[in-house]
PDB file of C-alpha atoms (C1' of nucleotides) in Angstrom:
ATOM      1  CA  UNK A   1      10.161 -24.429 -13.411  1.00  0.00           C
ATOM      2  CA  UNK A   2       8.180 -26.693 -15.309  1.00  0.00           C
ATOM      3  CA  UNK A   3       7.583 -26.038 -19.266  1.00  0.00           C
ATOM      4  CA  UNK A   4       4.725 -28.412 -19.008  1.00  0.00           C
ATOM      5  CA  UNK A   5       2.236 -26.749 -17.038  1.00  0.00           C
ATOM      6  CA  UNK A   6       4.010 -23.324 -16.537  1.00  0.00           C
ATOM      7  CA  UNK A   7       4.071 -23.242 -13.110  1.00  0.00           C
ATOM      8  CA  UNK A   8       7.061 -21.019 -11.861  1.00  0.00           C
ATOM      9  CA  UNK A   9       5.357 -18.999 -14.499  1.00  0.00           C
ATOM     10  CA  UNK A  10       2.466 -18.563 -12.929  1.00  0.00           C
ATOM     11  CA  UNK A  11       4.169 -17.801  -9.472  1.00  0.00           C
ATOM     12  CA  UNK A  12       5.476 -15.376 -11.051  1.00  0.00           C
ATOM     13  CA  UNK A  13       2.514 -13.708 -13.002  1.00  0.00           C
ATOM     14  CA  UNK A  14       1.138 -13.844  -9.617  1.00  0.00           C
ATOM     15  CA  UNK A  15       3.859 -12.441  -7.641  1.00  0.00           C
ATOM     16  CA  UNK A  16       6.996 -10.740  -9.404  1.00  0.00           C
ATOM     17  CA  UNK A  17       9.019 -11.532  -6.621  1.00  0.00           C
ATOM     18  CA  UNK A  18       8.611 -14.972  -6.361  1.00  0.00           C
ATOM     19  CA  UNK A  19      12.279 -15.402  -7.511  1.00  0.00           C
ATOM     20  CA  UNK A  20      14.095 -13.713  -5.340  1.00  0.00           C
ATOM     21  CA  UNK A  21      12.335 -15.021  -2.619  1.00  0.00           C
ATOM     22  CA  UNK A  22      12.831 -18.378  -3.818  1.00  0.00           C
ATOM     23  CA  UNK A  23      16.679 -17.629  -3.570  1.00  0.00           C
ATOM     24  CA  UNK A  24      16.967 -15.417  -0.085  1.00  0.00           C
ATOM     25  CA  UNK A  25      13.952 -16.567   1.722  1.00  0.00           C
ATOM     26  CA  UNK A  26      14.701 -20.451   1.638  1.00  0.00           C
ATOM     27  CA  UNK A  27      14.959 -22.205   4.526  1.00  0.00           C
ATOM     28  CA  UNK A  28      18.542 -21.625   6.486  1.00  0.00           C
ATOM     29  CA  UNK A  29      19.653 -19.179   4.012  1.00  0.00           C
ATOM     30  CA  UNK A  30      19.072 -16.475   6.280  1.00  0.00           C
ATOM     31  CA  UNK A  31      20.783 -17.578   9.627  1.00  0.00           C
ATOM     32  CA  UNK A  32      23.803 -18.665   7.258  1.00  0.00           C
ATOM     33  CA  UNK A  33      23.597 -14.912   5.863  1.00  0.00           C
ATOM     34  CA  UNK A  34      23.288 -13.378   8.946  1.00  0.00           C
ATOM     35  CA  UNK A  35      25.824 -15.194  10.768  1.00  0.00           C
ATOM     36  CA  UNK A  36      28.239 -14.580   8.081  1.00  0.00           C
ATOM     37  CA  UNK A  37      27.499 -11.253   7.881  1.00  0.00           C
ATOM     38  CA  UNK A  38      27.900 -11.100  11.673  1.00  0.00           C
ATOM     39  CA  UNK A  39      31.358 -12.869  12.391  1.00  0.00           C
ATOM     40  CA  UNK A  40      32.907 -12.323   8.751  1.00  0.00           C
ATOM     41  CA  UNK A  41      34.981 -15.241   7.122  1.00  0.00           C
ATOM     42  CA  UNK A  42      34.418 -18.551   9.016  1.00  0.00           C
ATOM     43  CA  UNK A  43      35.021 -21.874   8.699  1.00  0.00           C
ATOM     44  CA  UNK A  44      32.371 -24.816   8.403  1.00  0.00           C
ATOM     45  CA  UNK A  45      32.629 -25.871  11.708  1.00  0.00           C
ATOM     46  CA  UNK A  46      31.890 -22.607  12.924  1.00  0.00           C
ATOM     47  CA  UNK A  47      28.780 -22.095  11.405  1.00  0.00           C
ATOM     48  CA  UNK A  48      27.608 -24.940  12.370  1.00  0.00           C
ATOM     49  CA  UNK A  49      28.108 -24.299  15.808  1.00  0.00           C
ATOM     50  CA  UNK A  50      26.974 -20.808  15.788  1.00  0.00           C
ATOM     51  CA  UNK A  51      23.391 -22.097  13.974  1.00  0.00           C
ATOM     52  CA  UNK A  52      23.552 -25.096  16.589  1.00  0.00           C
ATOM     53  CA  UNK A  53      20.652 -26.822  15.336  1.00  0.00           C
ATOM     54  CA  UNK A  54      21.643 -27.410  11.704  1.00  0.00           C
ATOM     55  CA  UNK A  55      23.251 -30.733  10.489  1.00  0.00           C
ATOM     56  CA  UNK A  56      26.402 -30.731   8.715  1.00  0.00           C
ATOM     57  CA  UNK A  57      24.340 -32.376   5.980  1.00  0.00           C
ATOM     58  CA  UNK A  58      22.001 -29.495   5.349  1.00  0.00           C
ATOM     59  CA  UNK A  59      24.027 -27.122   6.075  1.00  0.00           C
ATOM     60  CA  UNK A  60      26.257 -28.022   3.000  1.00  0.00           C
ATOM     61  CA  UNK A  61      23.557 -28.176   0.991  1.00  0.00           C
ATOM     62  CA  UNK A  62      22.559 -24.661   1.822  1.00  0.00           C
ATOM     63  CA  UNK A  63      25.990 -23.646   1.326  1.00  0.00           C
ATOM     64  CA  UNK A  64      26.682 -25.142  -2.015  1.00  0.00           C
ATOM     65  CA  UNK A  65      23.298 -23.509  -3.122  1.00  0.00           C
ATOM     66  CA  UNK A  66      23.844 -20.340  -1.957  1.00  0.00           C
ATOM     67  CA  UNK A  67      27.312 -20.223  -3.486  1.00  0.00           C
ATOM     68  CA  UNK A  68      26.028 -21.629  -7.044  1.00  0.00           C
ATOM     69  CA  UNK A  69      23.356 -18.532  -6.405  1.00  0.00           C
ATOM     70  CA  UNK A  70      26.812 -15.803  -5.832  1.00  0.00           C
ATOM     71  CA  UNK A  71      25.794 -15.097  -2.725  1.00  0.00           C
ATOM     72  CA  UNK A  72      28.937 -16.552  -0.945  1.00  0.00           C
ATOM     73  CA  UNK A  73      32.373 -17.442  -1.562  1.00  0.00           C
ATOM     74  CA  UNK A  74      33.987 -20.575  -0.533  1.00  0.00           C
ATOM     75  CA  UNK A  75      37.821 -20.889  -0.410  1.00  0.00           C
ATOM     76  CA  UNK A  76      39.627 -24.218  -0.432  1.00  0.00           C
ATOM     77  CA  UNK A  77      42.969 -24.142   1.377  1.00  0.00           C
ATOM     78  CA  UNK A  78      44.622 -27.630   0.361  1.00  0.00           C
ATOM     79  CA  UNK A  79      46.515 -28.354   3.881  1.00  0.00           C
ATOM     80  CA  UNK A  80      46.144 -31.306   6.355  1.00  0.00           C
ATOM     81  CA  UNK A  81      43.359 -31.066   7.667  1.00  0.00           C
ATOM     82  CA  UNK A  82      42.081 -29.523   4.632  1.00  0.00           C
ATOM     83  CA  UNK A  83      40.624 -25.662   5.618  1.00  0.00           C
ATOM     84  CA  UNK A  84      37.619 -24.081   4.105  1.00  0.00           C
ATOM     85  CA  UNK A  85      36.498 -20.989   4.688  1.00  0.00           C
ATOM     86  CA  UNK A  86      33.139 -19.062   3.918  1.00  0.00           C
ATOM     87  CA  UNK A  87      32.382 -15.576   3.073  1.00  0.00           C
ATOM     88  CA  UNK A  88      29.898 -13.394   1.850  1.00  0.00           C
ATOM     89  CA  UNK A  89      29.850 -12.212  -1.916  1.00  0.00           C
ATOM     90  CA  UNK A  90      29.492  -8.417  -3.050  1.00  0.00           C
ATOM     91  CA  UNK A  91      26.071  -9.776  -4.197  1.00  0.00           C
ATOM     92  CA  UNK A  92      25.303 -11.482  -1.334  1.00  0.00           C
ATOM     93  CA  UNK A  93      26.655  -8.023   0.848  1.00  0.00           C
ATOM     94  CA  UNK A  94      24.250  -6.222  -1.739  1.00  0.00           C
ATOM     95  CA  UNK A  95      21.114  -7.564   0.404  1.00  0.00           C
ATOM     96  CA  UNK A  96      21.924  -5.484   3.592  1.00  0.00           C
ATOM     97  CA  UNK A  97      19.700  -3.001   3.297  1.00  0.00           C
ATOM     98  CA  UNK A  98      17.086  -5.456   2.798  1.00  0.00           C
ATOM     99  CA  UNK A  99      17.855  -7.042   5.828  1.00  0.00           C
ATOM    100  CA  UNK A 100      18.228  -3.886   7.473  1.00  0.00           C
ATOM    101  CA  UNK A 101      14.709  -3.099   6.610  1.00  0.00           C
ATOM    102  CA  UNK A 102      13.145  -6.679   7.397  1.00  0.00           C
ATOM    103  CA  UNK A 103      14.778  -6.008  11.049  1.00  0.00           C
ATOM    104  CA  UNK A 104      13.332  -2.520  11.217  1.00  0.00           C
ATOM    105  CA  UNK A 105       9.701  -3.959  10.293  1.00  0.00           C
ATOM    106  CA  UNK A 106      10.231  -6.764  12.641  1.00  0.00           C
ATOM    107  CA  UNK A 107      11.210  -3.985  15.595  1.00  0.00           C
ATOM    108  CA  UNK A 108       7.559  -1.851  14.814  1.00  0.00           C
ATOM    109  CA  UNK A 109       5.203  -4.745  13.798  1.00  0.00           C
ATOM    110  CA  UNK A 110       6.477  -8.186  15.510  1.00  0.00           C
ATOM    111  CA  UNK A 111       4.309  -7.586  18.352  1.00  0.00           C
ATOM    112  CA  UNK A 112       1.004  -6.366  16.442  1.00  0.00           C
ATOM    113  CA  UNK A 113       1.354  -9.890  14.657  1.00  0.00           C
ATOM    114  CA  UNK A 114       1.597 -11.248  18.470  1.00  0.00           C
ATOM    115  CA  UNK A 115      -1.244  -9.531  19.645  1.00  0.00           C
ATOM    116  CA  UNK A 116      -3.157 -10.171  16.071  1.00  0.00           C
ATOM    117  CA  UNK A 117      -2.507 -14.526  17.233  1.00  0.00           C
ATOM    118  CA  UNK A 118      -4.086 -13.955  20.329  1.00  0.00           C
ATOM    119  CA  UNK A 119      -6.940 -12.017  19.645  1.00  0.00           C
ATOM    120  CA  UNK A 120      -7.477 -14.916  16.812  1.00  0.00           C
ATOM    121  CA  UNK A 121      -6.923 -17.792  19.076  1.00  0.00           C
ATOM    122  CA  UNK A 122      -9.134 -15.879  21.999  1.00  0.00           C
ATOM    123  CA  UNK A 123     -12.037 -15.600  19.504  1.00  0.00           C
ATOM    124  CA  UNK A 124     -11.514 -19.290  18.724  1.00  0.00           C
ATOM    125  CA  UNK A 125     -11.833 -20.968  21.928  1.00  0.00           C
TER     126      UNK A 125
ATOM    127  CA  UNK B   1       9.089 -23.155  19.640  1.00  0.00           C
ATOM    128  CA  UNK B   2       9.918 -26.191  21.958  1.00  0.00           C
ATOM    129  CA  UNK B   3      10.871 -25.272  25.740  1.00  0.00           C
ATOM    130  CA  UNK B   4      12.896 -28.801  25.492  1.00  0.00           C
ATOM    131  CA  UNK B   5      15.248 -28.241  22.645  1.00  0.00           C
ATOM    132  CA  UNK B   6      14.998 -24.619  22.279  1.00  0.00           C
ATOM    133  CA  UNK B   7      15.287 -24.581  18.426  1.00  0.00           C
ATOM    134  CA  UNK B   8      13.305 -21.971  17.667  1.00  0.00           C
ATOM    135  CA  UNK B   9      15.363 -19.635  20.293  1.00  0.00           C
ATOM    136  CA  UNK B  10      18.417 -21.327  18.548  1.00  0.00           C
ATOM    137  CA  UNK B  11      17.523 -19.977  15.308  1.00  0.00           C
ATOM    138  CA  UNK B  12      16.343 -16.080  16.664  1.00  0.00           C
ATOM    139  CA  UNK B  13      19.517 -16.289  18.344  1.00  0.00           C
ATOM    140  CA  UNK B  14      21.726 -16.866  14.983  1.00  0.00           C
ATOM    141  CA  UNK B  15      19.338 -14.560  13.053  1.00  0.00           C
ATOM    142  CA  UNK B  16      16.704 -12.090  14.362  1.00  0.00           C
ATOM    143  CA  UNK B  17      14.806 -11.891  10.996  1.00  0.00           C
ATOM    144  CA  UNK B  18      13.644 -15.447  11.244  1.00  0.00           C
ATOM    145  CA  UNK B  19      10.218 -14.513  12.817  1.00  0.00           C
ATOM    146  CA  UNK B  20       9.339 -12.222   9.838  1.00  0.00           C
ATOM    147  CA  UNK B  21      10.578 -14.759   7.581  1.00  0.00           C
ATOM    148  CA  UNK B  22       8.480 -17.245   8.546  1.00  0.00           C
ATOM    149  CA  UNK B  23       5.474 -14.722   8.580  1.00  0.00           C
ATOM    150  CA  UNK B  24       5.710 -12.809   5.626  1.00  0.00           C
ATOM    151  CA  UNK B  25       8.133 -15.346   3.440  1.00  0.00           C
ATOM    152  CA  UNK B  26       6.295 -18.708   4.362  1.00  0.00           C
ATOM    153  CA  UNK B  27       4.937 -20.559   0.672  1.00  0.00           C
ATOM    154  CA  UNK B  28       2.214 -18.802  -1.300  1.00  0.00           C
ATOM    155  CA  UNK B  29       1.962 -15.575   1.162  1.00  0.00           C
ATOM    156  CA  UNK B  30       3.769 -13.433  -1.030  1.00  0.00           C
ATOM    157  CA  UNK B  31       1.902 -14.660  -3.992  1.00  0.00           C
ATOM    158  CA  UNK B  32      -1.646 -13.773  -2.044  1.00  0.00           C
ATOM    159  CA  UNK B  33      -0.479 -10.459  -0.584  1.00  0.00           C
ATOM    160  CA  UNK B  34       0.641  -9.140  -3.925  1.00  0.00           C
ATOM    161  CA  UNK B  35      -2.200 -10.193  -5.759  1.00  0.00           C
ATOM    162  CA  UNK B  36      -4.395  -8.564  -2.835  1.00  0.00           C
ATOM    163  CA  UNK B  37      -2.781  -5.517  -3.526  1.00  0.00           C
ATOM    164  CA  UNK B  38      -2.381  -5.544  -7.013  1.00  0.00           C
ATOM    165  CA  UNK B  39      -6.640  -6.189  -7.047  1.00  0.00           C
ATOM    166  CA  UNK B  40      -8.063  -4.878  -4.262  1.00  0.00           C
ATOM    167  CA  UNK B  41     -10.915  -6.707  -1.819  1.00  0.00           C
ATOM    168  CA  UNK B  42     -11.505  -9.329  -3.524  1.00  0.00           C
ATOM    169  CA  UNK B  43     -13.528 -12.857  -3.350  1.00  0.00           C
ATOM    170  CA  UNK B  44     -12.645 -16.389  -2.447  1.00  0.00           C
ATOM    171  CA  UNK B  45     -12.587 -17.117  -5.967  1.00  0.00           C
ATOM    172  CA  UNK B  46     -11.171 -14.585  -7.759  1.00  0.00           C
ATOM    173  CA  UNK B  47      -7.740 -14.962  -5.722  1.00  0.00           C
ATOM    174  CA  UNK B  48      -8.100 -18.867  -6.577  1.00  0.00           C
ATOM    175  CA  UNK B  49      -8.298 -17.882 -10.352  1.00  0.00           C
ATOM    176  CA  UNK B  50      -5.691 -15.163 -10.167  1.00  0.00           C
ATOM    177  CA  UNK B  51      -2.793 -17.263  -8.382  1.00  0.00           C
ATOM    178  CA  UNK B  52      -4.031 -20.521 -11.103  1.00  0.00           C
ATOM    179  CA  UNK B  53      -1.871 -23.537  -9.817  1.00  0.00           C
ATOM    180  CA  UNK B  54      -2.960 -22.925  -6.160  1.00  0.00           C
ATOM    181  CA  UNK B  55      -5.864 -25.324  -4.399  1.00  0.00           C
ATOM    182  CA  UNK B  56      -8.719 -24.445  -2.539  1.00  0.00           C
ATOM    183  CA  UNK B  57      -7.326 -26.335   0.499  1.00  0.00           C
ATOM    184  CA  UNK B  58      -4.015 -24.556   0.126  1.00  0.00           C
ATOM    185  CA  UNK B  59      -5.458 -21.076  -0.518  1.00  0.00           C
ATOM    186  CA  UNK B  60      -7.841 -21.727   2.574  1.00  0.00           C
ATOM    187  CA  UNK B  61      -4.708 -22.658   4.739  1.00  0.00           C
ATOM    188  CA  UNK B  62      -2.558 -19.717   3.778  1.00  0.00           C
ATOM    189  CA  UNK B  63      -5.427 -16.840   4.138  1.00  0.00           C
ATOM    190  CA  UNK B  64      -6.476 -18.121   7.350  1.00  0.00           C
ATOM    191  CA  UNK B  65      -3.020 -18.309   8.886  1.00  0.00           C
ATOM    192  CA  UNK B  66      -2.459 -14.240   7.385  1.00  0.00           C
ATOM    193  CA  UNK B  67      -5.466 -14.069   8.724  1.00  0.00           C
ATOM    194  CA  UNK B  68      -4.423 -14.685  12.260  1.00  0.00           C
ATOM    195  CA  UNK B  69      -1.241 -13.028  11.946  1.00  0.00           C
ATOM    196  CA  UNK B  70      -3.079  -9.801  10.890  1.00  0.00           C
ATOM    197  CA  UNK B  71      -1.899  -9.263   7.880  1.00  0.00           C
ATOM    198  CA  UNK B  72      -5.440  -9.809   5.725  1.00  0.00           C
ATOM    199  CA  UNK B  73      -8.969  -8.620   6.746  1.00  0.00           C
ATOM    200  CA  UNK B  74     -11.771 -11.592   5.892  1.00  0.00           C
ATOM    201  CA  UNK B  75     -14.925 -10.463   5.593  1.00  0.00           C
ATOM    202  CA  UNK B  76     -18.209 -12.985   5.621  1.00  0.00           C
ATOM    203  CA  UNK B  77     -21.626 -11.480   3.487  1.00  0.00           C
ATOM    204  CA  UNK B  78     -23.992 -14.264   5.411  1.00  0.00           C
ATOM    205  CA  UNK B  79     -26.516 -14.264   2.077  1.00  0.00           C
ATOM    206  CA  UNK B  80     -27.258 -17.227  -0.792  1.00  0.00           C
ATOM    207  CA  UNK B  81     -24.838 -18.004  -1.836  1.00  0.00           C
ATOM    208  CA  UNK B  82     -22.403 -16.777   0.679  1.00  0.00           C
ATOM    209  CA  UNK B  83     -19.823 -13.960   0.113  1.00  0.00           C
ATOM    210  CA  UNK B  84     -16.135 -13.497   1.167  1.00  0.00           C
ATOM    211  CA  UNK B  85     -13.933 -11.111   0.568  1.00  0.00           C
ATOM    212  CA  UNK B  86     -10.442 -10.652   1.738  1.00  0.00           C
ATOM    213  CA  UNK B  87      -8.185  -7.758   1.687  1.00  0.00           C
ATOM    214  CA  UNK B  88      -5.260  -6.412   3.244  1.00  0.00           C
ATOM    215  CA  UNK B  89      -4.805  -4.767   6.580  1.00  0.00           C
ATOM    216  CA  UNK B  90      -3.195  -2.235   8.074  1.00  0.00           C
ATOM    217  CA  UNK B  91      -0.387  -4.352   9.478  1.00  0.00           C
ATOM    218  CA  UNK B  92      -0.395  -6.138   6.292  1.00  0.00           C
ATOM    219  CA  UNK B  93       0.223  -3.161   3.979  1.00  0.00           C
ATOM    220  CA  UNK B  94       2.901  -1.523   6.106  1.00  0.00           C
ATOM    221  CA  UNK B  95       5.073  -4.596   4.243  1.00  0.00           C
ATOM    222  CA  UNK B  96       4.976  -2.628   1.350  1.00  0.00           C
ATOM    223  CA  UNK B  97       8.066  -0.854   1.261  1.00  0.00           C
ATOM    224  CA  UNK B  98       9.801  -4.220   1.918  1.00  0.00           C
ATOM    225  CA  UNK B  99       8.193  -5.423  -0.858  1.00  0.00           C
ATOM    226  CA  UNK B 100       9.336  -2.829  -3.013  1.00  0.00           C
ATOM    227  CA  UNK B 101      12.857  -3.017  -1.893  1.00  0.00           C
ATOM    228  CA  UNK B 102      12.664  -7.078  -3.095  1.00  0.00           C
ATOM    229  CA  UNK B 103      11.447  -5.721  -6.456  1.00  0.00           C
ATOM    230  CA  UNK B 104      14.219  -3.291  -6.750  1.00  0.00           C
ATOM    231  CA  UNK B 105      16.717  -5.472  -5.695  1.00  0.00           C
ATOM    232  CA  UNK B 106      15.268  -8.308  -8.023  1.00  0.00           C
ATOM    233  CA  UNK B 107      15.594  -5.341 -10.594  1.00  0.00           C
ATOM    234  CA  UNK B 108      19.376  -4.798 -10.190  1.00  0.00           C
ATOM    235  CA  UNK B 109      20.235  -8.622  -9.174  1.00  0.00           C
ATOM    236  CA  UNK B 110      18.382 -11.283 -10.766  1.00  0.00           C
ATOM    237  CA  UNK B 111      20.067 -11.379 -13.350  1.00  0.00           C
ATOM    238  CA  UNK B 112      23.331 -11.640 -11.279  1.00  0.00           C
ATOM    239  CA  UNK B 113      22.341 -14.688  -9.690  1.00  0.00           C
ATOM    240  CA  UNK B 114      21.203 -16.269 -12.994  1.00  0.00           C
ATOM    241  CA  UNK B 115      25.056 -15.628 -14.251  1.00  0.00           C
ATOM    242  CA  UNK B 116      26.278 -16.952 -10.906  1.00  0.00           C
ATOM    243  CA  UNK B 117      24.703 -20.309 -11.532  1.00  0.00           C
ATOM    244  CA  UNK B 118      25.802 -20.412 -15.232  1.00  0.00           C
ATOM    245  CA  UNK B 119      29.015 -20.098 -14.026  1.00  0.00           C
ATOM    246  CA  UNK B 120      29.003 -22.455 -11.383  1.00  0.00           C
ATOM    247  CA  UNK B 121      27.085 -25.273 -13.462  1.00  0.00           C
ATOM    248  CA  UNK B 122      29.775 -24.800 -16.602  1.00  0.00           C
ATOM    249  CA  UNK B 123      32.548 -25.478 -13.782  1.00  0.00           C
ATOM    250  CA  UNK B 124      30.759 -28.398 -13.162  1.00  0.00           C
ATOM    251  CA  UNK B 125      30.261 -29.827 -16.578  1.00  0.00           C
TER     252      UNK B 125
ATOM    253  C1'  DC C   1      38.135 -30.731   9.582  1.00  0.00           C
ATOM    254  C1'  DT C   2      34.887 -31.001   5.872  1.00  0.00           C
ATOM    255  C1'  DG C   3      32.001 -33.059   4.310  1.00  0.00           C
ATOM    256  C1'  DT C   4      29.060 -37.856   2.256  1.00  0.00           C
ATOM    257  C1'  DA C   5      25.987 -41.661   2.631  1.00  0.00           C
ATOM    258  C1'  DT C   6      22.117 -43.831   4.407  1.00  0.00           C
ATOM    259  C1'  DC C   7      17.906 -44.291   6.528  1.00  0.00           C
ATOM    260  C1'  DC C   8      13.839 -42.527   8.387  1.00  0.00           C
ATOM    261  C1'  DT C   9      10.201 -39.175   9.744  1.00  0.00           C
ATOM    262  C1'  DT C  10       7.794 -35.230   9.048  1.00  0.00           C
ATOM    263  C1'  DT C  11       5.785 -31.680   6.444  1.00  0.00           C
ATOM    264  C1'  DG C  12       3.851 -29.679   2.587  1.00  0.00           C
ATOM    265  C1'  DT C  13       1.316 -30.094  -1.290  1.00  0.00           C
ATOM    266  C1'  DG C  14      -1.717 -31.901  -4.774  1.00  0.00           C
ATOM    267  C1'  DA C  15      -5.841 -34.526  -6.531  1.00  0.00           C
ATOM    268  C1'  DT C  16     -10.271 -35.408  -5.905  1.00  0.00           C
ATOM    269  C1'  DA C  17     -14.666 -35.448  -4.158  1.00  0.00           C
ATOM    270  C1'  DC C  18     -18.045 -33.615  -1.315  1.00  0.00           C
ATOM    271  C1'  DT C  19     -21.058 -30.154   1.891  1.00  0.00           C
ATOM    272  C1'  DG C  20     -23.903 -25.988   3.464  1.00  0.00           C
TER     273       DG C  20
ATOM    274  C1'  DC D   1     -19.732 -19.705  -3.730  1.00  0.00           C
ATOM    275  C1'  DA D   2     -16.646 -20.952  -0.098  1.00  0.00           C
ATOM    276  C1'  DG D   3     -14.805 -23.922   1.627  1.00  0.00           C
ATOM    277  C1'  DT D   4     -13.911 -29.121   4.107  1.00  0.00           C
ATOM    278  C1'  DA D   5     -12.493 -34.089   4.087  1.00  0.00           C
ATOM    279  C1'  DT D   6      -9.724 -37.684   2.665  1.00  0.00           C
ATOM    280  C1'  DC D   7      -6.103 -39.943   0.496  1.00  0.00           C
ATOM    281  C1'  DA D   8      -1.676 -40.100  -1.416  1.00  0.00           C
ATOM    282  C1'  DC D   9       2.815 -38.706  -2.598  1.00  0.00           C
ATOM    283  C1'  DA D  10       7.184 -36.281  -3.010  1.00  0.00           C
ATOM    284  C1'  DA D  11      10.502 -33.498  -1.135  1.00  0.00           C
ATOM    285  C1'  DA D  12      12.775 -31.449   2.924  1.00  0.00           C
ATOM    286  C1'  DG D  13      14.757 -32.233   6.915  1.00  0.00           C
ATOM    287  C1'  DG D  14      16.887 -34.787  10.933  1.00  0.00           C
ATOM    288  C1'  DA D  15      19.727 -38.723  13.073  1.00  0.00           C
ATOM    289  C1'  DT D  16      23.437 -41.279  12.636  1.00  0.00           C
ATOM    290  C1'  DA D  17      27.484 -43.197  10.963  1.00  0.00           C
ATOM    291  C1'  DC D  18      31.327 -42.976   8.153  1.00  0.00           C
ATOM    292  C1'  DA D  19      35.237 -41.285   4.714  1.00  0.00           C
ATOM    293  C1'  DG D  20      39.267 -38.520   2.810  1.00  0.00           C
TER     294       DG D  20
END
DNA sequence: CTGTATCCTTTGTGATACTG
DNA sequence: CAGTATCACAAAGGATACAG
């Protein structure tokens, strides 16, 4: 947010939900959910293989944000090799439903939005 | 998607939302569907002057890409000067109990997450 | 294993000016 | 009014290599 010219403010005079998008919707966050929320506790290495594509770069970054935003917990086991496991918080678990309805939406509307692009793209050429 | 590398496939595989996401969560649609809603049918114009920081070029971008997903109705006046108006569709309005559900979770949460980074930046310091 | 560091490319966005 | 065209820039993201 900028104080100067008030323009998170006006995202979110616009659009009262700006926020939270801003914290669920960014990039990666929700494979990272959603594979947590899939296979439970995990390691690093494991979600990076399960989201194959994502560097080990990125995907910390993602990580440390989400956990500065409470919606994971990381746990530091100090062996050799040092262990670190990932996990999703109660406030993190507390987006479920929202999920749940995203997916529903997705199941009865995914196609219209198909159909929708190629109607478009017909008219087009 | 790319055949080749298969990275979009990668990243429906490791989360099944990720096609809505990028629909309905991409950069300035929420901002444009909730004004749409909150207004009604509305010009060119007044959507500019309602979501302030946002450019033409930007605001043309976004509508015509909702546009083509279905999710707002654009509707040419051919007369001097010419007329647009834009509005939400069908598809585009069935997102509104998600949306609710965001505001109702921003409701109960927000305020969560803004703890959760106190927290985490005082560790820090 | 769990990251960091570096470099590089791409993408998105903004500023500005202009057209029918 | 409703855009389009052009330039420029910053930030996000990817590739790669390396460290504790």
């Amino acid at each position: 947010m900028n104080a100067e010219t008030g323009e998170a403010l006006d995202a979110e005079l616009a659009c009262p939900i700006a926020p939270v998008v801003d914290i669920v919707f960014s990039r990666w966050t929700t494979p990272i959910l959603w594979t947590l929320h899939e296979y439970g506790r995990q390691r690093f290495v494991e979600l990076q293989r399960r989201i194959a594509t994502i560097t080990p770069k990125v995907l910390t970054q993602r990580l440390r944000q989400m956990e500065r935003d409470g919606l994971v917990v990381r746990t530091y086991h100090p062996e050799v090799p040092p262990r670190v496991e990932y996990e999703i918080s109660e406030l993190g678990g507390s987006l479920a439903p929202l999920f749940a309805a995203l997916t529903e939406w997705s199941a009865e509307n995914l196609e219209k939005v198909e159909r929708a692009r190629s109607a478009y793209d017909e008219g087009e050429g």
